Amino acid sequence: MSQPKSAVGRRRFLAGGAAIGTGALLTACTSNSPKEAEGSTGATNAPAAAAEGPAVTIGFSAPAADHGWIAAVTTNAVARAKLYKDLTLEATEGTNDPAQQISAVKSLIAKKVDALVILPFDGKALTEVAKEAMAAGIPVVNLDRAFSSPLASHTFIGGDNYGMGVSAGNFIAAQMKAKNIGNPVIVEIAGLDNLELTQDRSKGFKEALASHGLKVTARQAAEFTAATGQKVASQVLQANTKIDALWNHDDDQGIGVEAAIKQSGRTDEFIMVGGAGSKHVMDLIKADKSFVKATVLYNPSMSGSAISLGRLLAQKKGLSDLVEQEIPASITTYSATVTKENVDSYLPIGFA
Amino acid sequence: MTATEPATAPDAPVLRRAARLGSLGEARNLGLIIVLVLLTVVGAITAPGLFLTWGNLLNLLTTASVIGVVTVGMTFVIIAGGIDLSVGAIIALASVWCTTLASQGYGIGGMIFAAMAVATIVGAVNGALIAYGRMVPFIVTLAMYVSARGLAEQISGRRSQIVSDPAFAQIAFNKVLGIPLLVVILAVVAVVGWVLLNRTTFGRRTFAVGGNAEAARLAGIDVRRHTLLVYVLSGVCCGIGAVMLTALTNTGASTHGMLYELDAIAAVIIGGTLLTGGRGSLVGSILGVLVFTTITNLFILNNLETPIQNIAKGAIIVAAVLLQRRGDRRNAVTH
């Protein structure tokens, strides 16, 4: 490997120059700015009943955004908060360590915020500290992952995992009926099997299909990432030589599923339904040129609603259209089915 | 190449001994081949008309291609007495770096360059810290594992960055004589790796450094430089893997390469390479990757549930290692 000394010197010099050039070029490559400017906020519709109230501060704590959905939860909350002139948002750094999240919430309590919006990494682990906040007179809005005690929050707002499965099942059943496919092969690519939400989604899917006399032919879990989505889907395609419909639980994982389907060349064989509602998938639905025909929402826009609820709680107001004077104890967002007919109205809340 | 090496003469005895020890590793491959044959039989019986098809074989090899390339680099690192826990994170970082809007602006060439350069540099940083900073490989690469993925999350904003250039996605579609390009890349990397490990001074030095670093140093090998180069090599393999995975999924994401370090290390160990270094087989590592990929493939073809997959996977790994042990003992008696 070694060469005469002079050659080494020249080589080192050249290598050094190349390294500096490479470094400069690479640093330029980290920019994603046009995308940021485009920024999907999901909170574009200005609140109608946003009559200004007393100035309040809301504390916000969520897990680390290790995938698109949770990233969108945080951006939506921040964007929503900006729409209110009377609201200051105290957002803590996201973490996947319950102990760290507990201390983040404690620091928010110490700052005497007027309301708290918490998406716990682990509902059970954060229950005690949320109770502490409630005891200190700070109303807590529990976002999406439930605490283990009703004493820990004033309001729960979350998505409907079971309902997602139901919406997907109903859409696929209707499509199969419209296409007159008698005994369709229906494939399900699930998320992470040891999460309760994945089990709920699958249960809803199975039961909705059963109500139409259909069943899931093959089901595999793909761990919620694009890479695992591609890996699992490519093999599921091998295992099922004929497929009529495919439901994929998560649109981020769906990027990989989509790639696998394209690589198999079976792009005209079946319909695919997504889950969660990313902008990418909504664009595909709108264009209507691919096998992606619908997606069932589990929309991160709910964090925007949680901020609105927190503001109302802090200002001691209710929801103006309801008879009750208080904010309801529980709100479950509806898992709408986005198709090419209605995609335009959902595009603003599609997450990137 | 070997003949012109000035360093060959002084370190020859150590190298020869190391090479002889290294080749013992190849004997263990028989056990893995038996496991592969058994798996194939099980596949043919449980998934008739699905498992033993040309399409499934190519798909299986495509699935194995990314982790296979990473495993080649890992084999060198482990034989040289090190460990690289950062491979998955390097893939994530390289895939994210090559799919930012700025990188994509340079087209396919710029994207591949970005992925390769980032991965190589990260590998070099690992190697420099270990070799010249005299730090433990486990700690250095663990730190890199955390921070490289962190940087990937920072750059991507934790979003999946979809590749817009169809030419890049084409990497995963292209075929060479009917064989997917990704599989060809794996084959080329594996063959180049095998030659490098078993037929060059670089390879023999790798065995020597891993077997006994002090003896290697006394024999005139620049152990630190060699250690650095081994981690650079692992970085290069990760760069190639990142390009492949990005093409395969048509996206760059900070979640790419999750747990690849464990998959790669497991494949290397099951392939008969000593975790303590100095002895090992690249063919074994590739066979290890194939065993793992075939197991997953079998499960999915049979539509088994995740918990059952995990139980069976663990059992098969233990069974494969036991089989290897038996083979070893028999070899030890006959030789």
XYZ file of C-alpha atoms in Angstrom:
687
model
C 0.000 0.000 0.000
C 2.862 2.406 0.747
C 4.591 4.273 -2.046
C 7.762 6.379 -2.433
C 7.900 9.338 -0.071
C 7.449 12.157 -2.609
C 4.341 10.525 -4.021
C 2.934 10.266 -0.529
C 3.478 13.973 0.013
C 1.731 14.904 -3.184
C -1.024 12.443 -2.453
C -1.563 13.885 1.004
C -1.741 17.377 -0.474
C -4.259 16.312 -3.077
C -6.272 14.369 -0.517
C -6.294 17.403 1.774
C -7.526 19.632 -1.023
C -10.187 17.128 -1.985
C -11.270 16.836 1.647
C -11.708 20.588 2.002
C -13.632 20.785 -1.255
C -15.805 17.854 -0.234
C -16.500 19.449 3.117
C -17.581 22.713 1.539
C -19.827 20.974 -0.948
C -21.356 18.737 1.690
C -22.181 21.579 4.053
C -24.107 23.189 1.230
C -26.012 19.948 0.820
C -27.757 20.019 4.198
C -30.123 22.749 3.096
C -33.770 21.899 2.855
C -34.952 25.484 2.730
C -37.551 25.464 -0.058
C -39.334 22.685 1.764
C -39.355 24.605 5.035
C -40.812 27.646 3.332
C -43.604 25.543 1.926
C -44.212 24.372 5.504
C -47.407 22.453 5.985
C -48.862 23.728 9.201
C -52.190 21.996 9.324
C -53.654 24.940 11.197
C -54.527 27.183 8.307
C -58.182 27.707 9.027
C -58.186 30.654 11.386
C -60.326 30.027 14.440
C -63.675 31.686 13.966
C -64.568 32.117 17.622
C -61.177 33.435 18.570
C -62.455 36.433 20.386
C -59.512 37.715 22.328
C -59.522 36.860 26.012
C -57.121 37.392 28.885
C -53.502 36.625 27.997
C -52.598 33.039 28.891
C -49.542 30.798 28.701
C -49.836 27.169 27.664
C -47.171 24.574 28.312
C -46.650 21.907 25.647
C -44.769 18.640 25.977
C -44.528 15.826 23.419
C -42.206 12.899 22.649
C -39.197 13.327 20.384
C -40.344 13.478 16.801
C -38.838 10.258 15.569
C -41.189 10.100 12.667
C -43.276 12.361 10.473
C -46.463 12.120 12.477
C -45.079 13.294 15.796
C -43.009 15.961 14.045
C -46.250 17.273 12.560
C -47.942 17.191 15.973
C -45.367 19.615 17.310
C -45.338 21.920 14.261
C -49.148 22.012 14.237
C -49.297 22.944 17.905
C -46.783 25.751 17.411
C -48.546 27.004 14.268
C -51.933 26.963 15.944
C -50.643 28.867 18.962
C -49.351 31.628 16.660
C -52.912 32.301 15.470
C -53.939 33.574 18.906
C -52.715 36.981 19.979
C -53.597 36.289 23.621
C -51.612 33.048 23.826
C -47.972 32.324 24.640
C -46.736 28.788 24.027
C -44.039 27.258 26.211
C -42.949 24.178 24.259
C -40.372 21.869 25.861
C -37.851 19.841 23.888
C -39.361 16.515 22.794
C -37.994 13.404 24.472
C -38.590 9.667 24.392
C -37.414 9.235 27.959
C -40.379 9.306 30.385
C -38.146 10.559 33.214
C -37.044 13.504 31.102
C -40.579 14.266 30.010
C -41.687 14.198 33.652
C -39.042 16.750 34.579
C -40.007 18.886 31.558
C -43.636 18.914 32.714
C -42.497 19.689 36.270
C -40.565 22.703 35.027
C -43.711 23.893 33.223
C -45.707 23.511 36.454
C -43.036 25.503 38.296
C -43.363 28.245 35.701
C -47.080 28.386 36.621
C -48.420 28.047 33.079
C -52.201 28.497 32.771
C -52.841 25.175 31.025
C -50.849 22.152 29.894
C -51.083 20.155 26.690
C -49.303 16.817 27.077
C -48.751 14.079 24.546
C -47.031 11.540 26.814
C -44.417 9.185 25.428
C -45.876 6.659 27.838
C -49.314 7.502 29.245
C -48.880 5.496 32.450
C -45.500 6.997 33.313
C -46.711 10.579 32.958
C -49.961 10.119 34.898
C -48.587 11.107 38.321
C -46.990 14.337 37.171
C -50.162 15.290 35.280
C -52.144 14.684 38.478
C -49.691 16.975 40.241
C -50.445 19.704 37.692
C -54.189 19.251 38.098
C -53.776 19.435 41.888
C -51.860 22.683 41.441
C -54.863 24.072 39.578
C -53.397 23.795 36.073
C -55.900 22.163 33.699
C -54.317 19.427 31.578
C -55.275 18.514 28.032
C -54.215 14.926 27.391
C -53.316 14.497 23.740
C -53.730 11.162 21.958
C -51.962 8.730 24.330
C -54.221 8.376 27.368
C -53.148 8.717 31.003
C -54.055 5.817 33.255
C -56.270 7.936 35.524
C -59.114 10.308 34.667
C -57.865 12.500 37.551
C -54.792 13.366 35.495
C -56.513 15.516 32.900
C -59.500 17.736 32.339
C -59.881 16.748 28.716
C -58.657 13.961 26.512
C -58.408 14.547 22.787
C -57.114 11.823 20.550
C -57.480 9.971 17.319
C -59.587 6.917 16.724
C -57.399 3.945 15.905
C -60.267 1.505 15.833
C -62.198 3.970 13.668
C -59.274 4.179 11.248
C -59.489 0.458 10.670
C -63.241 0.714 10.252
C -62.961 3.528 7.681
C -60.335 1.612 5.719
C -62.382 -1.586 5.859
C -65.558 0.130 4.743
C -63.826 1.910 1.862
C -62.210 -1.297 0.598
C -65.473 -3.221 0.946
C -67.311 -0.563 -1.071
C -64.615 -0.581 -3.767
C -64.674 -4.368 -4.034
C -68.445 -4.271 -4.369
C -68.288 -1.544 -7.020
C -65.730 -3.571 -8.969
C -67.791 -6.711 -8.485
C -64.934 -8.718 -7.033
C -66.437 -11.754 -5.341
C -63.796 -13.155 -3.019
C -61.129 -10.460 -2.862
C -57.591 -10.946 -1.577
C -57.164 -8.205 1.030
C -53.719 -7.536 2.452
C -52.877 -5.529 5.545
C -49.473 -3.973 6.266
C -49.633 -3.003 9.926
C -47.351 -0.837 12.053
C -45.611 -1.996 15.223
C -47.363 -5.060 16.577
C -46.528 -4.455 20.233
C -48.310 -1.083 20.253
C -51.913 -1.055 21.347
C -52.787 1.395 18.581
C -51.714 -1.123 15.938
C -53.878 -3.802 17.501
C -56.850 -1.404 17.624
C -56.419 -0.461 13.968
C -56.269 -4.094 12.910
C -59.291 -4.970 15.040
C -61.373 -2.197 13.452
C -60.244 -3.269 9.965
C -61.051 -6.908 10.582
C -64.471 -6.201 12.084
C -65.508 -3.708 9.419
C -64.548 -6.170 6.685
C -66.393 -8.943 8.520
C -69.571 -6.840 8.534
C -69.378 -6.930 4.729
C -68.628 -10.643 4.695
C -64.945 -10.119 3.827
C -61.700 -11.043 5.568
C -58.014 -10.173 5.672
C -56.050 -12.707 3.636
C -52.565 -11.737 4.777
C -51.285 -9.429 7.474
C -47.730 -8.434 8.345
C -46.313 -5.770 10.659
C -43.728 -3.390 9.194
C -42.452 -1.302 12.148
C -43.538 2.146 10.926
C -40.483 3.093 8.866
C -40.078 3.486 5.116
C -37.213 0.975 5.039
C -39.105 -1.760 6.875
C -42.223 -0.937 4.852
C -40.331 -1.667 1.642
C -38.792 -4.833 3.050
C -42.041 -6.333 4.325
C -44.198 -5.234 1.400
C -41.820 -6.661 -1.230
C -42.117 -10.064 0.405
C -45.852 -9.831 1.027
C -46.162 -9.215 -2.718
C -44.188 -12.400 -3.332
C -46.411 -14.330 -0.936
C -49.637 -13.241 -2.625
C -49.602 -13.726 -6.350
C -52.935 -11.960 -6.694
C -54.052 -9.025 -4.566
C -57.210 -6.926 -4.844
C -56.755 -4.394 -2.057
C -54.035 -3.367 0.369
C -54.332 -1.303 3.526
C -51.151 0.200 4.912
C -51.464 1.603 8.459
C -49.066 4.519 8.137
C -48.236 6.866 5.276
C -44.597 7.299 6.316
C -44.084 3.569 6.185
C -46.206 3.740 3.031
C -43.400 5.451 1.084
C -41.525 2.158 1.306
C -44.634 0.098 0.557
C -45.258 2.241 -2.517
C -41.652 1.721 -3.675
C -41.975 -2.044 -3.240
C -45.172 -2.150 -5.281
C -43.549 -0.137 -8.067
C -40.494 -2.410 -8.018
C -42.720 -5.478 -8.333
C -44.299 -3.921 -11.426
C -47.784 -4.713 -10.122
C -49.033 -1.145 -10.269
C -52.372 -1.823 -11.960
C -53.391 -4.899 -10.057
C -54.926 -3.585 -6.838
C -55.929 -0.504 -4.878
C -53.983 0.760 -1.907
C -55.407 2.650 1.044
C -53.084 4.654 3.287
C -53.266 5.661 6.908
C -52.724 8.885 8.909
C -52.896 11.334 5.976
C -49.548 12.616 4.689
C -49.349 15.325 2.072
C -47.477 12.971 -0.255
C -50.316 10.451 -0.208
C -52.962 13.160 -0.587
C -51.103 14.465 -3.649
C -51.163 10.954 -5.117
C -54.888 10.628 -4.416
C -55.557 13.990 -6.033
C -53.513 13.130 -9.139
C -55.412 9.805 -9.341
C -52.764 8.222 -11.542
C -51.494 5.604 -9.119
C -52.815 2.651 -7.167
C -53.202 4.856 -4.062
C -56.914 5.598 -3.963
C -57.584 6.747 -0.407
C -56.135 7.322 3.016
C -57.862 7.176 6.382
C -56.999 10.032 8.686
C -55.301 9.963 12.011
C -54.443 13.539 11.718
C -51.744 15.352 13.658
C -53.887 18.473 13.324
C -55.436 17.292 16.616
C -52.552 18.967 18.425
C -53.779 22.301 17.077
C -57.217 21.546 18.509
C -55.577 20.570 21.794
C -53.899 23.977 21.956
C -57.257 25.663 21.289
C -58.861 23.598 24.048
C -56.037 24.434 26.427
C -56.508 28.126 25.704
C -60.248 27.913 26.350
C -59.610 25.982 29.580
C -57.113 28.585 30.744
C -59.564 31.348 29.952
C -62.365 29.358 31.634
C -64.522 29.287 28.518
C -66.566 26.463 27.009
C -67.147 25.401 23.409
C -69.559 28.029 22.166
C -71.764 25.687 20.121
C -72.340 23.254 22.968
C -74.888 23.750 25.725
C -72.448 22.893 28.521
C -70.382 25.706 29.916
C -67.269 23.538 30.228
C -64.944 21.831 27.795
C -66.004 18.161 27.342
C -63.934 15.543 29.155
C -63.194 13.574 26.041
C -62.993 14.246 22.335
C -62.178 11.605 19.752
C -61.377 12.920 16.311
C -63.150 11.274 13.413
C -61.125 9.137 11.053
C -62.311 10.494 7.735
C -61.632 8.686 4.480
C -59.814 10.961 2.043
C -60.575 10.134 -1.592
C -60.117 12.071 -4.800
C -63.611 13.551 -4.362
C -62.825 15.294 -1.070
C -59.028 15.488 -1.079
C -58.939 19.230 -1.752
C -60.505 20.086 1.575
C -58.005 17.858 3.432
C -54.814 18.851 1.595
C -54.029 21.738 3.969
C -53.782 19.324 6.915
C -51.712 16.699 5.100
C -48.398 16.419 6.937
C -45.019 16.359 5.219
C 0.644 -6.124 -5.769
C 1.909 -8.314 -2.939
C 5.341 -8.686 -4.489
C 6.004 -4.933 -4.574
C 5.011 -4.476 -0.946
C 8.108 -3.539 1.031
C 6.337 -4.380 4.280
C 5.795 -8.014 3.290
C 9.185 -9.268 4.342
C 9.320 -8.264 8.022
C 5.743 -9.076 8.962
C 5.495 -12.238 6.882
C 5.600 -14.841 9.712
C 2.880 -13.120 11.712
C 0.813 -12.657 8.590
C 1.196 -16.248 7.551
C 0.102 -17.482 10.940
C -2.823 -15.092 10.939
C -3.901 -16.190 7.488
C -3.782 -19.826 8.510
C -5.894 -19.143 11.598
C -8.271 -17.088 9.471
C -8.880 -19.832 6.955
C -10.024 -22.178 9.711
C -13.140 -19.999 9.807
C -14.179 -21.266 6.379
C -14.725 -24.779 7.742
C -17.631 -23.552 9.830
C -19.531 -22.468 6.733
C -20.702 -26.019 6.202
C -23.048 -25.703 9.181
C -24.618 -22.565 7.722
C -25.027 -24.184 4.319
C -26.849 -27.077 6.004
C -29.117 -24.567 7.750
C -29.809 -22.822 4.431
C -30.643 -26.148 2.771
C -32.966 -27.061 5.655
C -34.680 -23.672 5.402
C -35.093 -24.169 1.663
C -36.696 -27.561 2.233
C -39.032 -26.075 4.829
C -39.860 -23.271 2.392
C -40.567 -25.664 -0.455
C -42.923 -27.669 1.754
C -44.756 -24.860 3.566
C -45.025 -22.391 0.688
C -45.204 -24.536 -2.429
C -45.101 -22.557 -5.646
C -44.058 -19.414 -3.777
C -40.718 -19.981 -2.086
C -38.856 -21.839 -4.794
C -39.471 -19.352 -7.564
C -36.990 -17.235 -9.488
C -38.927 -14.101 -8.516
C -38.805 -14.900 -4.810
C -35.109 -15.745 -4.981
C -34.312 -12.406 -6.587
C -36.537 -10.615 -4.113
C -34.839 -12.379 -1.222
C -31.420 -11.408 -2.534
C -32.554 -7.813 -3.080
C -33.770 -7.666 0.509
C -30.417 -9.067 1.642
C -28.401 -6.688 -0.528
C -28.261 -3.595 1.711
C -27.517 -5.401 4.956
C -25.152 -7.682 3.039
C -22.973 -4.785 1.880
C -22.910 -3.365 5.423
C -21.954 -6.788 6.766
C -18.909 -6.950 4.467
C -17.539 -3.803 6.129
C -18.501 -5.082 9.566
C -16.603 -8.330 8.944
C -13.365 -6.405 8.373
C -13.925 -4.301 11.502
C -14.624 -7.307 13.722
C -11.739 -9.379 12.322
C -9.477 -6.399 13.053
C -10.596 -6.634 16.668
C -13.046 -3.729 16.594
C -16.787 -3.215 16.474
C -18.902 -0.679 14.602
C -22.201 0.105 16.289
C -22.756 3.162 14.111
C -23.457 1.499 10.743
C -27.235 1.969 10.883
C -26.865 5.591 11.943
C -24.317 6.244 9.176
C -26.813 4.883 6.646
C -29.527 7.142 8.056
C -27.258 10.183 7.940
C -25.973 9.462 4.432
C -29.469 8.780 3.092
C -30.785 12.004 4.596
C -27.773 14.012 3.416
C -28.094 12.803 -0.155
C -31.827 13.519 -0.355
C -31.992 17.091 0.916
C -33.373 19.460 -1.675
C -29.906 20.971 -2.089
C -28.306 17.568 -2.796
C -31.116 16.544 -5.093
C -30.444 19.738 -7.025
C -27.119 18.245 -8.181
C -28.866 15.253 -9.698
C -28.077 11.590 -9.299
C -24.300 12.062 -9.404
C -24.355 14.661 -6.643
C -26.628 12.506 -4.520
C -24.408 9.440 -4.773
C -21.350 11.586 -4.106
C -22.976 13.122 -1.018
C -23.931 9.728 0.419
C -20.512 8.205 -0.218
C -18.586 11.229 1.049
C -20.620 11.592 4.241
C -20.387 7.891 5.089
C -16.655 7.746 4.354
C -15.950 10.820 6.460
C -17.980 9.498 9.392
C -16.110 6.181 9.100
C -12.810 8.093 9.092
C -13.834 10.049 12.192
C -14.669 6.746 13.935
C -11.337 5.296 12.882
C -9.293 8.361 13.829
C -10.846 8.549 17.294
C -10.240 4.844 17.878
C -6.760 4.595 16.355
C -5.216 7.956 17.208
C -7.487 9.044 20.055
C -6.884 5.650 21.688
C -10.549 5.258 22.584
C -12.523 2.020 22.884
C -14.317 1.164 19.600
C -17.500 0.287 21.460
C -17.694 3.761 23.035
C -16.658 5.721 19.934
C -19.104 4.012 17.610
C -21.843 4.075 20.245
C -21.384 7.834 20.487
C -21.428 8.051 16.690
C -24.562 5.884 16.619
C -26.343 8.449 18.777
C -25.024 11.630 17.209
C -25.122 10.592 13.533
C -28.777 9.673 13.838
C -29.350 12.883 15.753
C -27.752 14.880 12.969
C -29.880 12.990 10.438
C -32.998 13.977 12.398
C -31.784 17.553 12.614
C -31.157 17.860 8.868
C -34.344 16.134 7.765
C -36.566 17.710 10.397
C -37.569 14.074 10.979
C -39.416 14.024 7.708
C -39.073 11.357 5.068
C -37.363 13.080 2.134
C -38.797 11.635 -1.034
C -36.462 11.285 -4.016
C -37.818 13.259 -6.938
C -35.232 12.213 -9.555
C -36.598 9.115 -11.311
C -33.056 8.238 -12.420
C -32.108 7.615 -8.794
C -35.092 5.370 -8.059
C -34.133 3.542 -11.223
C -31.127 2.090 -9.369
C -33.577 -0.238 -7.630
C -35.353 -1.107 -10.889
C -32.357 -1.700 -13.121
C -31.374 -5.221 -13.978
C -28.146 -6.643 -15.282
C -28.791 -9.771 -17.339
C -32.078 -10.265 -15.520
C -30.528 -9.845 -12.086
C -31.445 -6.746 -10.064
C -28.631 -4.181 -9.961
C -28.734 -4.134 -6.154
C -27.970 -7.857 -6.061
C -25.122 -7.325 -8.520
C -23.734 -4.581 -6.271
C -23.833 -6.963 -3.309
C -22.042 -9.619 -5.346
C -19.349 -7.171 -6.480
C -18.807 -5.810 -2.954
C -18.649 -9.332 -1.538
C -16.148 -10.532 -4.162
C -13.962 -7.431 -3.825
C -14.161 -7.807 -0.055
C -13.203 -11.483 -0.237
C -10.197 -10.780 -2.443
C -9.154 -7.881 -0.217
C -9.426 -10.021 2.904
C -7.926 -13.262 1.666
C -5.590 -12.363 -1.179
C -3.927 -9.077 -0.253
C -1.538 -7.758 2.361
C -4.336 -5.512 3.596
C -6.403 -8.574 4.460
C -3.570 -10.432 6.131
C -2.748 -7.339 8.150
C -6.396 -7.165 9.209
C -6.158 -10.688 10.641
C -2.836 -9.868 12.264
C -4.022 -6.641 13.895
C -7.135 -8.360 15.249
C -5.282 -11.456 16.412
C -2.557 -9.706 18.358
C -2.088 -5.980 17.855
C 1.205 -5.890 19.766
C 2.709 -8.707 17.705
C 1.492 -6.995 14.553
C 3.141 -3.753 15.648
C 6.411 -5.520 16.394
C 6.198 -7.124 12.970
C 6.241 -3.655 11.456
C 2.578 -3.099 10.719
C 1.302 0.432 11.282
C -1.530 -0.780 13.506
C -3.101 2.637 13.999
C -3.186 3.458 10.303
C -4.605 0.041 9.577
C -7.306 0.444 12.238
C -8.265 3.803 10.720
C -8.498 2.258 7.248
C -10.733 -0.567 8.464
C -13.290 1.898 9.838
C -13.076 3.950 6.641
C -13.837 0.732 4.754
C -16.886 0.149 6.960
C -17.965 3.735 6.241
C -17.605 3.195 2.493
C -19.765 0.065 2.726
C -22.379 2.066 4.653
C -22.289 4.728 1.923
C -22.976 2.118 -0.747
C -25.695 0.661 1.481
C -27.242 4.098 1.957
C -27.446 4.698 -1.798
C -29.023 1.261 -2.248
C -31.537 1.717 0.573
C -32.454 5.215 -0.581
C -33.131 3.897 -4.074
C -35.019 0.893 -2.737
C -37.354 2.975 -0.567
C -37.262 6.029 -2.840
C -36.683 8.152 0.234
C -34.066 9.332 2.686
C -35.106 9.181 6.328
C -33.545 9.367 9.757
C -35.298 6.073 10.536
C -33.328 4.214 7.850
C -30.966 1.488 8.932
C -32.662 0.979 12.288
C -30.954 -1.945 14.121
C -28.702 -2.687 11.130
C -25.743 -2.777 13.516
C -27.310 -5.717 15.340
C -28.277 -7.516 12.140
C -24.805 -7.061 10.706
C -22.974 -8.088 13.889
C -25.260 -11.111 14.276
C -24.589 -12.164 10.675
C -20.832 -11.791 11.164
C -20.814 -13.785 14.402
C -23.104 -16.519 13.109
C -20.814 -16.648 10.084
C -17.997 -17.869 12.285
C -16.011 -14.681 12.883
C -14.645 -14.318 16.402
C -16.059 -11.301 18.203
C -12.607 -10.842 19.727
C -11.032 -10.544 16.276
C -8.181 -12.260 14.492
C -10.229 -14.960 12.910
C -13.172 -14.925 10.569
C -14.734 -15.566 7.215
C -16.414 -13.226 4.782
C -18.237 -16.092 3.066
C -19.632 -17.026 6.481
C -20.887 -13.468 7.028
C -22.695 -13.456 3.687
C -24.179 -16.870 4.468
C -25.260 -15.456 7.836
C -27.078 -12.597 6.093
C -28.746 -15.073 3.738
C -29.876 -17.261 6.647
C -31.483 -14.307 8.420
C -33.123 -12.985 5.268
C -34.419 -16.426 4.317
C -35.942 -16.892 7.777
C -37.862 -13.594 7.503
C -38.884 -14.433 3.941
C -40.224 -17.822 5.019
C -42.259 -16.250 7.809
C -43.835 -13.652 5.562
C -44.611 -16.174 2.823
C -46.408 -18.267 5.443
C -48.111 -15.171 6.892
C -46.973 -15.920 10.439
C -47.608 -13.377 13.197
C -44.809 -11.229 14.607
C -44.506 -12.921 18.040
C -44.213 -16.362 16.453
C -41.605 -14.981 14.035
C -39.514 -13.665 16.914
C -39.667 -16.907 18.895
C -38.732 -19.000 15.879
C -35.973 -16.613 14.824
C -34.261 -16.917 18.196
C -34.579 -20.703 18.132
C -33.140 -20.962 14.607
C -30.142 -18.777 15.512
C -29.306 -20.995 18.481
C -29.791 -24.111 16.360
C -27.513 -22.745 13.629
C -24.725 -21.958 16.094
C -25.057 -25.403 17.718
C -24.765 -27.019 14.283
C -21.622 -24.998 13.610
C -20.113 -26.075 16.922
C -20.625 -29.741 16.051
C -19.006 -29.181 12.680
C -16.076 -27.463 14.395
C -15.510 -30.294 16.826
C -15.554 -32.851 14.065
C -13.004 -30.791 12.126
C -10.845 -30.451 15.204
C -10.759 -34.248 15.585
C -9.980 -35.059 11.958
C -7.220 -32.467 11.543
